[in-house]
XYZ file of N, CA and C in Angstrom:
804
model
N 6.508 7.224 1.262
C 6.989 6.211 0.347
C 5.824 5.345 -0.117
N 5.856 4.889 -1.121
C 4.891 4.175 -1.722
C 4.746 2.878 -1.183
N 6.045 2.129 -0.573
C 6.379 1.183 0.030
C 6.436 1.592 1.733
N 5.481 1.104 2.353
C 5.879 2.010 3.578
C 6.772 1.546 4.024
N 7.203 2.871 5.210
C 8.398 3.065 6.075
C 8.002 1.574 7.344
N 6.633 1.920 8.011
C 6.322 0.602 8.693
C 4.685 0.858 8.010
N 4.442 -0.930 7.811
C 3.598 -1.271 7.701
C 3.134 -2.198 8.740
N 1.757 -1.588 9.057
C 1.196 -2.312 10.425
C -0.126 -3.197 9.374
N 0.122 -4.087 9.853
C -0.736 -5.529 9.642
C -1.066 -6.676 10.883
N -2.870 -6.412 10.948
C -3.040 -7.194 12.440
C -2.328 -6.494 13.915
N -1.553 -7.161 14.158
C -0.865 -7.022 15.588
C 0.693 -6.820 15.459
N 1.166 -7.136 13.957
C 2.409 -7.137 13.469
C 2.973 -6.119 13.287
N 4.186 -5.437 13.251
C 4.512 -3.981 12.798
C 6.030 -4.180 12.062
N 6.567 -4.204 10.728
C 7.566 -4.188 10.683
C 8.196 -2.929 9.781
N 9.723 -2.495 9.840
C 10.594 -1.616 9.855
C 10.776 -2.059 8.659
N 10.724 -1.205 7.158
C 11.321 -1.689 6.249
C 12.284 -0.190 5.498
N 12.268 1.010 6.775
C 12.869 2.245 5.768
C 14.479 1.931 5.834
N 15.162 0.999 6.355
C 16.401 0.699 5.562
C 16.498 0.208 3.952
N 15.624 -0.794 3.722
C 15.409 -1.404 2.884
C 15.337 -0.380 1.221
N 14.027 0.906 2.215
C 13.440 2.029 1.541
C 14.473 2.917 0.574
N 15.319 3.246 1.548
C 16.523 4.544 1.539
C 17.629 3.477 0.873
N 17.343 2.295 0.829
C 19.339 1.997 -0.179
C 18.993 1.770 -1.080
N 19.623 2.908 -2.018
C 19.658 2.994 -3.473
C 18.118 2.944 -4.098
N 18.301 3.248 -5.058
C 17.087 3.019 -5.905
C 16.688 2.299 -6.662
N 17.263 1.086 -6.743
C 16.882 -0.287 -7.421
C 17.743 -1.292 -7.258
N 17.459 -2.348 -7.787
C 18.204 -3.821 -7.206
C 18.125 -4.706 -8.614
N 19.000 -5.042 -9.058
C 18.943 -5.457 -10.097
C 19.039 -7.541 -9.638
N 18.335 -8.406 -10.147
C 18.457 -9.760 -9.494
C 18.312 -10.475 -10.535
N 19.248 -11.687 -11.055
C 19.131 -12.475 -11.818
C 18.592 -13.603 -11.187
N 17.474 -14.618 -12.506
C 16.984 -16.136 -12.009
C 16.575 -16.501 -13.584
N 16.157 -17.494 -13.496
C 15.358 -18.310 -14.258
C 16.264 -17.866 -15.761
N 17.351 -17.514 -16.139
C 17.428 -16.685 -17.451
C 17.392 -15.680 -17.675
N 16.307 -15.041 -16.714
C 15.930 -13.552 -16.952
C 16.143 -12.643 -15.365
N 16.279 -11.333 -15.805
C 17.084 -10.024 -15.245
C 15.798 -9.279 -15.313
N 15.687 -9.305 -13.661
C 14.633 -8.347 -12.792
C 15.441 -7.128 -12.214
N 14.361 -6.016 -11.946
C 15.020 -4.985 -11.388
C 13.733 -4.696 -10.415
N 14.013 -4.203 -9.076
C 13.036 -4.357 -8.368
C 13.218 -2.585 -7.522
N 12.444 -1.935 -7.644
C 12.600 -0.545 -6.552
C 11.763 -0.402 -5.791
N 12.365 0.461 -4.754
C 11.478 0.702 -3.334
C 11.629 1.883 -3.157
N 11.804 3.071 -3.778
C 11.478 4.892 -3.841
C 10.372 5.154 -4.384
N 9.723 4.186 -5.021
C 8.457 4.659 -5.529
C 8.381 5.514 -7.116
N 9.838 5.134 -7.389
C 10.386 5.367 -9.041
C 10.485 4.263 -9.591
N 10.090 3.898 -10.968
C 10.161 2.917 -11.400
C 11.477 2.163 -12.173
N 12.123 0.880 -12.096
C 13.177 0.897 -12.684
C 13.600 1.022 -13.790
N 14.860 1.021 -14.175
C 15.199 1.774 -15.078
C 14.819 0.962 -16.444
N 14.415 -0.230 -16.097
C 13.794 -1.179 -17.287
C 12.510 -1.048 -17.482
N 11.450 -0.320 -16.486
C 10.321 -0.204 -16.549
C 9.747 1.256 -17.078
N 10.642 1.909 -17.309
C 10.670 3.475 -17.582
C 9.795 3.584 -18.745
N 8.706 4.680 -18.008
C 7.724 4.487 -19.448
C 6.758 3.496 -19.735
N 6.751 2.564 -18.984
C 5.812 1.446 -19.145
C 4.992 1.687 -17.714
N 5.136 1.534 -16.472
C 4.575 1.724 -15.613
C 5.173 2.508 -14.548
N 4.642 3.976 -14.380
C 5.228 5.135 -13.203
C 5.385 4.628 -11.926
N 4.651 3.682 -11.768
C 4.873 3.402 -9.817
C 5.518 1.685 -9.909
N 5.655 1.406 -10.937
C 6.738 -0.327 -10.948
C 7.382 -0.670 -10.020
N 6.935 -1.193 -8.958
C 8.123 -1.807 -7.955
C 8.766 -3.196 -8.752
N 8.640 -3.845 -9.834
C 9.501 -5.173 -10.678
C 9.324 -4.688 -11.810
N 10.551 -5.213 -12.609
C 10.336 -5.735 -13.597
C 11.938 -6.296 -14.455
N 11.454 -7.045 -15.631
C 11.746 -7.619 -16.371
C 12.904 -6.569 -17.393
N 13.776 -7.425 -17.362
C 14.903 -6.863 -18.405
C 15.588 -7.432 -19.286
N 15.918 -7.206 -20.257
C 15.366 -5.748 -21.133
C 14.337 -6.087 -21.971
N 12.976 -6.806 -21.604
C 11.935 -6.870 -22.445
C 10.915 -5.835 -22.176
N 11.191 -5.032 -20.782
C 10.398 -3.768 -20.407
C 8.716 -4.584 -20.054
N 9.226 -5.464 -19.237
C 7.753 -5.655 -18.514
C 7.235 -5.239 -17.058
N 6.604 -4.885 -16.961
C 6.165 -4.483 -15.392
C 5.441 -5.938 -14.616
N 6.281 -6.077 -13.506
C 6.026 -7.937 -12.730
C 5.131 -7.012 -11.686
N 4.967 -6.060 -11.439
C 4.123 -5.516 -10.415
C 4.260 -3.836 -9.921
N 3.105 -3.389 -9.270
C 3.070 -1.903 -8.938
C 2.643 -1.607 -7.864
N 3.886 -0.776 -7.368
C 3.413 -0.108 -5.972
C 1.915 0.261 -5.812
N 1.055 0.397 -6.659
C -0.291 0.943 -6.519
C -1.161 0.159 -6.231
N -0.128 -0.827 -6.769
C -1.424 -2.129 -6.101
C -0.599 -2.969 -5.024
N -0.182 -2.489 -4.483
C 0.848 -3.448 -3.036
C -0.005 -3.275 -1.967
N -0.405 -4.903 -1.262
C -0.560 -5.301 -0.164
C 0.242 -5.765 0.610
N -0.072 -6.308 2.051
C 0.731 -7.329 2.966
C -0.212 -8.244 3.092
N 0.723 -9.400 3.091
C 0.308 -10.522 3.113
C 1.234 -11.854 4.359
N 0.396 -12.463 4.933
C 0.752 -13.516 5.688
C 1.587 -13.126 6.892
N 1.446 -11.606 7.707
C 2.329 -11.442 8.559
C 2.810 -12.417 9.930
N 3.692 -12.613 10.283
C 4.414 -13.846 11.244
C 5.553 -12.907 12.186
N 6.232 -13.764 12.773
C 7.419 -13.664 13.330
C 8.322 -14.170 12.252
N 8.085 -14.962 11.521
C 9.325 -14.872 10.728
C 9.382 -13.976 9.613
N 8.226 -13.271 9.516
C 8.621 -12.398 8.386
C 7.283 -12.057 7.609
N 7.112 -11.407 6.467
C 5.562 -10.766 5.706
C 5.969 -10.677 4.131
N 4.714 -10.879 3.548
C 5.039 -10.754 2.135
C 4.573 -9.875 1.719
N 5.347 -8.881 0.617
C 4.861 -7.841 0.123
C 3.840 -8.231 -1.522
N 2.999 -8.699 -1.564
C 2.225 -8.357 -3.231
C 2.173 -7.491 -3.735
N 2.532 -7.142 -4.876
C 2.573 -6.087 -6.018
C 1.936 -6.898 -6.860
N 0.727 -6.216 -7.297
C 0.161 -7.172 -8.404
C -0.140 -5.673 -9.697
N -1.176 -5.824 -10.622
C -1.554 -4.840 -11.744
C 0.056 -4.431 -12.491
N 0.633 -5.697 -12.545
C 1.743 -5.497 -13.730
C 1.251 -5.497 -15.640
N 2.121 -5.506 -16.354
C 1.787 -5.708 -17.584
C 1.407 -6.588 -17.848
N 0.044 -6.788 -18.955
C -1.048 -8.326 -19.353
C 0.207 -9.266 -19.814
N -0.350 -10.421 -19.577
C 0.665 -11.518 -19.830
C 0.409 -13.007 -19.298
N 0.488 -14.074 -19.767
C -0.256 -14.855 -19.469
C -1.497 -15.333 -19.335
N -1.554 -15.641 -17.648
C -3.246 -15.674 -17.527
C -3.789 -14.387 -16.980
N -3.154 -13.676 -17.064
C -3.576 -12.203 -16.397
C -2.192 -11.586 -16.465
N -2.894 -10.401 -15.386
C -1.592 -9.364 -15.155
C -0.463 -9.893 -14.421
N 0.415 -9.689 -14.691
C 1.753 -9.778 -13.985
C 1.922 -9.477 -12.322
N 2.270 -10.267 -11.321
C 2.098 -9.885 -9.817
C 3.649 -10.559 -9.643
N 4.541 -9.949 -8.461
C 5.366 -10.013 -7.547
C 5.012 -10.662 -6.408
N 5.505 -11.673 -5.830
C 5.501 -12.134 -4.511
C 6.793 -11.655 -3.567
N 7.092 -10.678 -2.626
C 8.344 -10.675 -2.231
C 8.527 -10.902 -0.335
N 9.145 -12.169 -0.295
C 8.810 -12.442 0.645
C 10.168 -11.758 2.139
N 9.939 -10.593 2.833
C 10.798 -10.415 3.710
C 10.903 -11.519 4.434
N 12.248 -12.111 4.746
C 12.601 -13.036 6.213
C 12.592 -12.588 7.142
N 12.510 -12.832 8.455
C 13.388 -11.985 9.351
C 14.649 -13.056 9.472
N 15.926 -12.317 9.645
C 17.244 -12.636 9.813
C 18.313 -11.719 10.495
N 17.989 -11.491 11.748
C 19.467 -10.028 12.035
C 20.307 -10.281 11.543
N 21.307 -11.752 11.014
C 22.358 -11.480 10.518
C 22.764 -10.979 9.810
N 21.680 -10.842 8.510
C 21.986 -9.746 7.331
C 21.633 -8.456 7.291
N 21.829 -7.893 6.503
C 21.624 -6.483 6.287
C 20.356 -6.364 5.409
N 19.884 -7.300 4.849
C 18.268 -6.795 4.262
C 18.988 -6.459 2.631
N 20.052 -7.255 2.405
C 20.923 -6.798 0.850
C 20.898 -8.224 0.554
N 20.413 -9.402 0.796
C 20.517 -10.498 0.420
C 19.121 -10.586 -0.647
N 19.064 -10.134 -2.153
C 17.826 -10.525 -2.786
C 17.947 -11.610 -3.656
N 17.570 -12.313 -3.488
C 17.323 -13.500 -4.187
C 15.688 -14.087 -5.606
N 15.755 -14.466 -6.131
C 14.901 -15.097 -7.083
C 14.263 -16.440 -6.818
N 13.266 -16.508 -6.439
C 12.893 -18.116 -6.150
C 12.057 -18.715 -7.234
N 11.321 -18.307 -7.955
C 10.401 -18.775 -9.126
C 9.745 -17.927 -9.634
N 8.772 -18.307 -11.025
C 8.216 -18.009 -12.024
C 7.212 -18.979 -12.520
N 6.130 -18.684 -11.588
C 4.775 -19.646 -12.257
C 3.801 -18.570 -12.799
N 3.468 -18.996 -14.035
C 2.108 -18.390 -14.836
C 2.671 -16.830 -14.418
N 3.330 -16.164 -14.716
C 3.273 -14.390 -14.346
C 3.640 -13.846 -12.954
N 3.777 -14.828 -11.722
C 3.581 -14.844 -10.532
C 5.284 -15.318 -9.976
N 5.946 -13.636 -10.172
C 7.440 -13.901 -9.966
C 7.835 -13.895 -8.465
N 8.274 -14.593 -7.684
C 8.921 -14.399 -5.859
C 10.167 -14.379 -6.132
N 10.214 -13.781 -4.895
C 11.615 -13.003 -4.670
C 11.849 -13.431 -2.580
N 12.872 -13.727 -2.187
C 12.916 -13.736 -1.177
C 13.694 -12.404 -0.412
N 13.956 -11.741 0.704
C 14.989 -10.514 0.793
C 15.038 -11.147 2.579
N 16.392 -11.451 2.547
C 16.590 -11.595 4.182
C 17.281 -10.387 5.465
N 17.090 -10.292 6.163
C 17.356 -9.141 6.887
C 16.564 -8.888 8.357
N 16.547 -8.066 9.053
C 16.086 -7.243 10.323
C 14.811 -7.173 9.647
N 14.784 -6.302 8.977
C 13.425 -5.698 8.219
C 12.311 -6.807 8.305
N 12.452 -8.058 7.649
C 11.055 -9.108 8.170
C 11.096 -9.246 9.711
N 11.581 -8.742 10.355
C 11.084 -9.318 12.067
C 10.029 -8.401 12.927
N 8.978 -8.337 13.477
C 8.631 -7.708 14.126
C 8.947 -6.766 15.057
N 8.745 -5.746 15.180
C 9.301 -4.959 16.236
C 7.801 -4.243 16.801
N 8.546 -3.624 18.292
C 7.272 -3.116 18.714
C 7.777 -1.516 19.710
N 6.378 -1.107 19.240
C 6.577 0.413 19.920
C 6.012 0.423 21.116
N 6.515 0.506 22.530
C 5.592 0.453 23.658
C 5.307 1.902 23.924
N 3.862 1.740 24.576
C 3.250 3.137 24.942
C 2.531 3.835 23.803
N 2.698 3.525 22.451
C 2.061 4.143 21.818
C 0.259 3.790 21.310
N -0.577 4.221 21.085
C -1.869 4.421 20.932
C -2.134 3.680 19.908
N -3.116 2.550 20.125
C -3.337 0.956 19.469
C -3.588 1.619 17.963
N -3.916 3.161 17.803
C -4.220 3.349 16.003
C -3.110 4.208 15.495
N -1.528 4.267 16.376
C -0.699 4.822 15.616
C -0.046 4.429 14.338
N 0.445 5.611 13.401
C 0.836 5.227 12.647
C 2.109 5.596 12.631
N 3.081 5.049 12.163
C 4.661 6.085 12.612
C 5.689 5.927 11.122
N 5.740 7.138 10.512
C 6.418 7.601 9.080
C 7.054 8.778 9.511
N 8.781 7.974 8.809
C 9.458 9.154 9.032
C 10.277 9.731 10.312
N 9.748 8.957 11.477
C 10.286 9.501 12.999
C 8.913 10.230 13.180
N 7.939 10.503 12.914
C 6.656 10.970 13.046
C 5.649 10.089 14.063
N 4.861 9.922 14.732
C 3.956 9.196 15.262
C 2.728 9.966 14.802
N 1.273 9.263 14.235
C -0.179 9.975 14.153
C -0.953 9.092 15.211
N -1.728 9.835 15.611
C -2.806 8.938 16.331
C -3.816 8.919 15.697
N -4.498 8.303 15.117
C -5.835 8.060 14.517
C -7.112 7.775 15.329
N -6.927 7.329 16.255
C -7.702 6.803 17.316
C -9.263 7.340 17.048
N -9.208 8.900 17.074
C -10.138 9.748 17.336
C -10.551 10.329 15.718
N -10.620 9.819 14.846
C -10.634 10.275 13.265
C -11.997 10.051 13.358
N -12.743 10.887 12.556
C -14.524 10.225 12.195
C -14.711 9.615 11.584
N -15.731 9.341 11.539
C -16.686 8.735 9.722
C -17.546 10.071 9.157
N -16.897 9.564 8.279
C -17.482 10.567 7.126
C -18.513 9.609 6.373
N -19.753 10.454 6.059
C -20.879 10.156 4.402
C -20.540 11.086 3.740
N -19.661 10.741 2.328
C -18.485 11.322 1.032
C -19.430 11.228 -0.383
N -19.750 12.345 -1.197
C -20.030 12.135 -2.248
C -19.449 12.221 -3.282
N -19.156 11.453 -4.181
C -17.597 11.686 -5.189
C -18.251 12.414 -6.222
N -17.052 12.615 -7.463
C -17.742 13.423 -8.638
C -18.408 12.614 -9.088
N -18.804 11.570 -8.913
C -20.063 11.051 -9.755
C -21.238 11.617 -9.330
N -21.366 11.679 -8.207
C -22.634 12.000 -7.417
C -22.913 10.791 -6.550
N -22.124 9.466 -6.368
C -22.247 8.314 -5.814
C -21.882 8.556 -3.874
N -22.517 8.156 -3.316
C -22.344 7.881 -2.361
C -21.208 7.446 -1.531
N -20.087 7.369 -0.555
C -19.527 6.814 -0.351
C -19.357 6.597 1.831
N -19.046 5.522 1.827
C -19.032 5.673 3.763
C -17.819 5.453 3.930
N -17.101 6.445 4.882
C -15.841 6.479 5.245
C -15.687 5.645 6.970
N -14.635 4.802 6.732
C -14.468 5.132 8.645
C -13.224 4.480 8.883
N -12.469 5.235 9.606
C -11.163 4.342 9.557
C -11.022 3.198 10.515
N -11.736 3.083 11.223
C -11.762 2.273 11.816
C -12.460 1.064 11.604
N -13.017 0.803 10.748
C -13.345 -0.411 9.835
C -15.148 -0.130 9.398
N -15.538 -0.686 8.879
C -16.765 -0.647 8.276
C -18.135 -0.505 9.451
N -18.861 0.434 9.399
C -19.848 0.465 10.008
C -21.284 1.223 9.358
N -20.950 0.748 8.289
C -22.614 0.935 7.656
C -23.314 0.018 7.523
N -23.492 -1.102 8.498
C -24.405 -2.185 8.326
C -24.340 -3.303 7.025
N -23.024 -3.056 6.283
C -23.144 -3.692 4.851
C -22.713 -4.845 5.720
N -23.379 -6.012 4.792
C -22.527 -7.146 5.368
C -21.091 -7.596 3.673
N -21.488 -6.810 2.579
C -20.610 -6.695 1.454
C -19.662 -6.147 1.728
N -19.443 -5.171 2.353
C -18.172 -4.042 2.905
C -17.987 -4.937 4.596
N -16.746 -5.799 4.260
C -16.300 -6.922 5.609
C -15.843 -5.098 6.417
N -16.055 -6.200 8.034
C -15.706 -5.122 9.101
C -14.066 -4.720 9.140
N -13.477 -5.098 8.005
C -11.963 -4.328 8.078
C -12.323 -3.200 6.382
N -13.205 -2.858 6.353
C -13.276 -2.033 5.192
C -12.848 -0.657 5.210
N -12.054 0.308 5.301
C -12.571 1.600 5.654
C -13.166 2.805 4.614
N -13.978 1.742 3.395
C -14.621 3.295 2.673
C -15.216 2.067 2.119
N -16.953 2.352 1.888
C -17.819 1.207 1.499
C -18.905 2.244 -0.005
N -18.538 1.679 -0.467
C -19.327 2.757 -2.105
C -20.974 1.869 -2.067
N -21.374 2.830 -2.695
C -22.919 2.232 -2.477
C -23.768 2.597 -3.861
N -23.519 1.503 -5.181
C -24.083 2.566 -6.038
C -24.689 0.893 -6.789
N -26.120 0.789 -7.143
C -26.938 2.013 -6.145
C -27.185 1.502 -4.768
N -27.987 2.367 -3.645
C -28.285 1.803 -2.267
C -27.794 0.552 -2.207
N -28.688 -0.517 -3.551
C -28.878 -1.682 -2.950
C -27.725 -2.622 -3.100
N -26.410 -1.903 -3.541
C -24.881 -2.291 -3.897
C -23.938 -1.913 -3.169
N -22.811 -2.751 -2.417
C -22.180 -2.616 -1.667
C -20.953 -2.451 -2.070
N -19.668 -1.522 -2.445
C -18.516 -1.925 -2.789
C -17.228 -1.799 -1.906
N -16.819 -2.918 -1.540
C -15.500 -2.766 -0.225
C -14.332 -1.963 -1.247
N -14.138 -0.761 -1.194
C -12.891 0.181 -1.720
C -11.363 -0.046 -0.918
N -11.731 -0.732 -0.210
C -10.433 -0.800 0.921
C -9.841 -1.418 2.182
N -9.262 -1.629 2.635
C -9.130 -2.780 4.074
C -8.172 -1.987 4.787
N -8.486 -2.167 5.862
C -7.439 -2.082 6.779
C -6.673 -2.692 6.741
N -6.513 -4.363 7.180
C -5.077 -5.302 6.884
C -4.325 -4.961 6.271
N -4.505 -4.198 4.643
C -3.823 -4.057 3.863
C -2.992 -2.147 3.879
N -2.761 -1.954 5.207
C -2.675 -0.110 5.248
C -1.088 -0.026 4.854
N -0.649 0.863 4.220
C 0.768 1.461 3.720
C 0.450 2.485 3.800
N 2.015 3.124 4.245
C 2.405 4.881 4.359
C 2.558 5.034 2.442
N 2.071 5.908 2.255
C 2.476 6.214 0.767
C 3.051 7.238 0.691
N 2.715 8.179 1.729
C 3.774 9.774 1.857
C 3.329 10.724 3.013
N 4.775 10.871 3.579
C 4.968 11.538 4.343
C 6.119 12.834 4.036
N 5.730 14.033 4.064
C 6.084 15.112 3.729
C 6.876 15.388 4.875
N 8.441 16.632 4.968
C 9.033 16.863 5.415
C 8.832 18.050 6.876
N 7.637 18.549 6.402
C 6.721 19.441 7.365
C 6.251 19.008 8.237
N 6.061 17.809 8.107
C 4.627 16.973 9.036
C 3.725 17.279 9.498
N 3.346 17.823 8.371
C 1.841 18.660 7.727
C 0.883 17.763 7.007
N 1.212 16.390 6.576
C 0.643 15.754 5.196
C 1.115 14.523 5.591
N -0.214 13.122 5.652
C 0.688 11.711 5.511
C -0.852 11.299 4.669
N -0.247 10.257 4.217
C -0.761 9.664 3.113
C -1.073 8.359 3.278
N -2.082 7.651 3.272
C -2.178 6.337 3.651
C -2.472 5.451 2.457
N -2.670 4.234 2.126
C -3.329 3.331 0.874
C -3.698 2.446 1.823
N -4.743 2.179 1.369
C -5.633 0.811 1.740
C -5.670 0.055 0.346
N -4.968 -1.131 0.430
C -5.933 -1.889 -0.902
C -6.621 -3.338 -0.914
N -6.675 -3.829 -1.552
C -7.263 -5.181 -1.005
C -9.167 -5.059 -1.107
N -9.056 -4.043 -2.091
C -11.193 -3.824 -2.227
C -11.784 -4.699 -3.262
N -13.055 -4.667 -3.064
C -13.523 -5.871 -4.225
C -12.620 -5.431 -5.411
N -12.370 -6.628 -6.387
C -12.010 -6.526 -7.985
C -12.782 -5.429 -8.696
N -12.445 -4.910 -9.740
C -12.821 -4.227 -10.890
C -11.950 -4.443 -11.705
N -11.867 -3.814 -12.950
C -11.233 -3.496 -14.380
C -9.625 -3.556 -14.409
N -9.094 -2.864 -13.186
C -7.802 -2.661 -12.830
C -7.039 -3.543 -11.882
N -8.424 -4.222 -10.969
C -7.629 -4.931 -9.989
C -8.016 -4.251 -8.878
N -7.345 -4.941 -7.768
C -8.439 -4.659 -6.143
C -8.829 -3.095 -6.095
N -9.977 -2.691 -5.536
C -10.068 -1.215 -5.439
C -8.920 -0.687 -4.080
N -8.803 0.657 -4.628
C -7.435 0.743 -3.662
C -8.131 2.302 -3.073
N -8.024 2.641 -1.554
C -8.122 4.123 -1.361
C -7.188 4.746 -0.709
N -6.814 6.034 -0.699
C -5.948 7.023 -0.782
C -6.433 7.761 0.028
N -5.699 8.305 1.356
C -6.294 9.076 2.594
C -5.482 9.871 2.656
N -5.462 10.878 2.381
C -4.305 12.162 3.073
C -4.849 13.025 3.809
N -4.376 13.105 5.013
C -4.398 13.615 6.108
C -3.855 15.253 6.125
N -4.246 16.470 6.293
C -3.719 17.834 6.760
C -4.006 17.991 7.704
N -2.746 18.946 8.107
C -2.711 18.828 9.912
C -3.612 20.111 9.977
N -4.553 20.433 10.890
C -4.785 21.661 11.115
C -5.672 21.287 12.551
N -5.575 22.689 13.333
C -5.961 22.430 14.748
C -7.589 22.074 14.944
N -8.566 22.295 13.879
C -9.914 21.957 13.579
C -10.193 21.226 12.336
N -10.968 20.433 12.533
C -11.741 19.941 11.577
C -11.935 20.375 10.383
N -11.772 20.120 9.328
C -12.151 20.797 8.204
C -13.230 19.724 7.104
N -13.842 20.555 5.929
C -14.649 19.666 5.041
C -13.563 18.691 4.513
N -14.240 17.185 4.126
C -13.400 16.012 3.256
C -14.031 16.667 1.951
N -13.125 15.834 1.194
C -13.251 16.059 -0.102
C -12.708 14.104 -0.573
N -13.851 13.948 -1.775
C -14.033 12.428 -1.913
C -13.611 12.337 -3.426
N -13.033 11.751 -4.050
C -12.419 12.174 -5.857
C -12.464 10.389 -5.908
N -13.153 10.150 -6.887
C -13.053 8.756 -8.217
C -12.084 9.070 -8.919
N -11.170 8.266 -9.276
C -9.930 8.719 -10.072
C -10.045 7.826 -11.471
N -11.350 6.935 -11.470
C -11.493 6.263 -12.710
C -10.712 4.926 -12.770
N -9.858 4.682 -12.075
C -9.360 3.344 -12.114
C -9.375 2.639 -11.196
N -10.318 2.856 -10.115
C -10.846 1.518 -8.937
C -9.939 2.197 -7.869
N -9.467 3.058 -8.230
C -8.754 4.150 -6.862
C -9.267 5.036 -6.475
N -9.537 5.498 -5.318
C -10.532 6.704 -4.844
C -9.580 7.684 -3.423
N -10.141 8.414 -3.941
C -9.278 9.540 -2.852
C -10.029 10.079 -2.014
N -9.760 10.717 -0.681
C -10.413 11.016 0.520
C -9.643 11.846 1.100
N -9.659 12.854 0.829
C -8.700 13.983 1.692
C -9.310 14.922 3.068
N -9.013 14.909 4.268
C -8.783 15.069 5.620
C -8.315 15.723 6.005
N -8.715 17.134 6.599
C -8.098 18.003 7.310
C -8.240 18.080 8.983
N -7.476 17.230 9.448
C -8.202 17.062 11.038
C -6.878 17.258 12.332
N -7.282 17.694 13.582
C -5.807 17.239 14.542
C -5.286 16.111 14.771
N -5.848 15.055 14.051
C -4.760 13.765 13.677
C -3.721 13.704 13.107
């Protein structure tokens, strides 16, 4: 899912594939205006055509308030985490961003969405439920990841030195930055270097989402975003994982819009 199933942030871990699996959009009135908000990683039915991965938007003026492609976590607690969707449609003082803040609440069902404001492009949304509360997996391995009923261990993943189609350099490590940059912070996990004497953070850990997990459990998919700015907005990277009992070559792809891909064939 584009929205992960759990997103681990810090020490925090919360459950949001109820949230994931009901229905495919949410339609929420405020301010005058009629938002539609999805979590399948299809865009709503007001955003159709304007932006493929739209987790908000605006109806019926067909604006995109934000995109799964650019979703972080933000401010994780016990009472709950905020999801950012930012790289919506230009408008204002910039692009259009989502604030959506999970509560935690067992009493509800995680169907309570609400509208809280509209400053400068910068729409919140509150959603109360189970889903904002922490939960925890005991026994499992401090770098699991768990999509789907699946558990990965990452623990033991390498670092890779990645050369993309540019011919640019890139340092992989999932476990946070260790090429001596002090530009690429120690939660980085892919640091671009063009040239030598340039550092570019492509990615964070804090910020990790499941983006896809396949039915085989052969294939999971990770996003990091939260990398220095460019043209599009934070650089974001893309890790997919193939299962195979050895090691295999990475393969490193620039996708041209501050997104970069890193594909992994390992027993992780």
């Amino acid at each position: 899912y584009p929205v992960p199933e759990i997103s681990r942030s810090g020490a925090l871990t919360y459950d949001i594939s109820s949230i994931v699996n009901n229905g495919p959009y949410r339609n929420i009135v405020g301010n005058s205006q009629n938002y539609s908000m999805s979590f399948d990683g299809t865009p709503p039915p007001a955003c159709a055509g304007i932006d493929s991965l739209a987790a908000v938007c605006h109806f019926p003026n067909a604006k995109s308030c934000g995109s799964h492609e650019w979703m972080k976590v933000e401010s994780p607690s016990a009472a709950g985490f905020v999801l950012l969707f930012s790289g919506g449609s230009a408008g204002c003082s910039g692009r259009r961003q989502s604030k959506v803040f999970l509560k935690c609440d067992p009493t509800q069902l995680g169907n309570v969405f609400l509208f809280v404001s509209d400053v400068s492009c910068v729409y919140t949304f509150d959603i109360f439920g189970p889903q904002g509360c922490p939960i925890s997996y005991d026994g499992l391995p401090s770098e699991a990841v768990v999509a789907n009923g699946y558990v990965f261990d990452l623990t033991n993943l390498p670092s890779y030195d990645l050369i993309d189609n540019y011919g640019r350099t890139h340092h992989f490590n999932y476990m946070g930055n260790d090429a001596g940059s002090a530009n690429c912070g120690a939660q980085s996990v892919l640091c671009q270097f063009v040239p030598a004497s340039t550092y570019n953070d492509a990615g964070n850990r804090n910020m990790i989402g499941v983006r896809q997990k396949n039915s085989t459990s052969t294939k999971l998919a990770l996003t990091f975003g939260g990398g220095l700015a460019c043209n599009e907005g934070p650089r974001t990277t893309i890790l997919s994982l193939y299962c195979h009992v050895y090691e295999l070559p990475t393969v490193m792809v620039d996708r041209d819009n501050c997104r970069y891909e890193v594909s992994v064939t390992h027993p992780a």
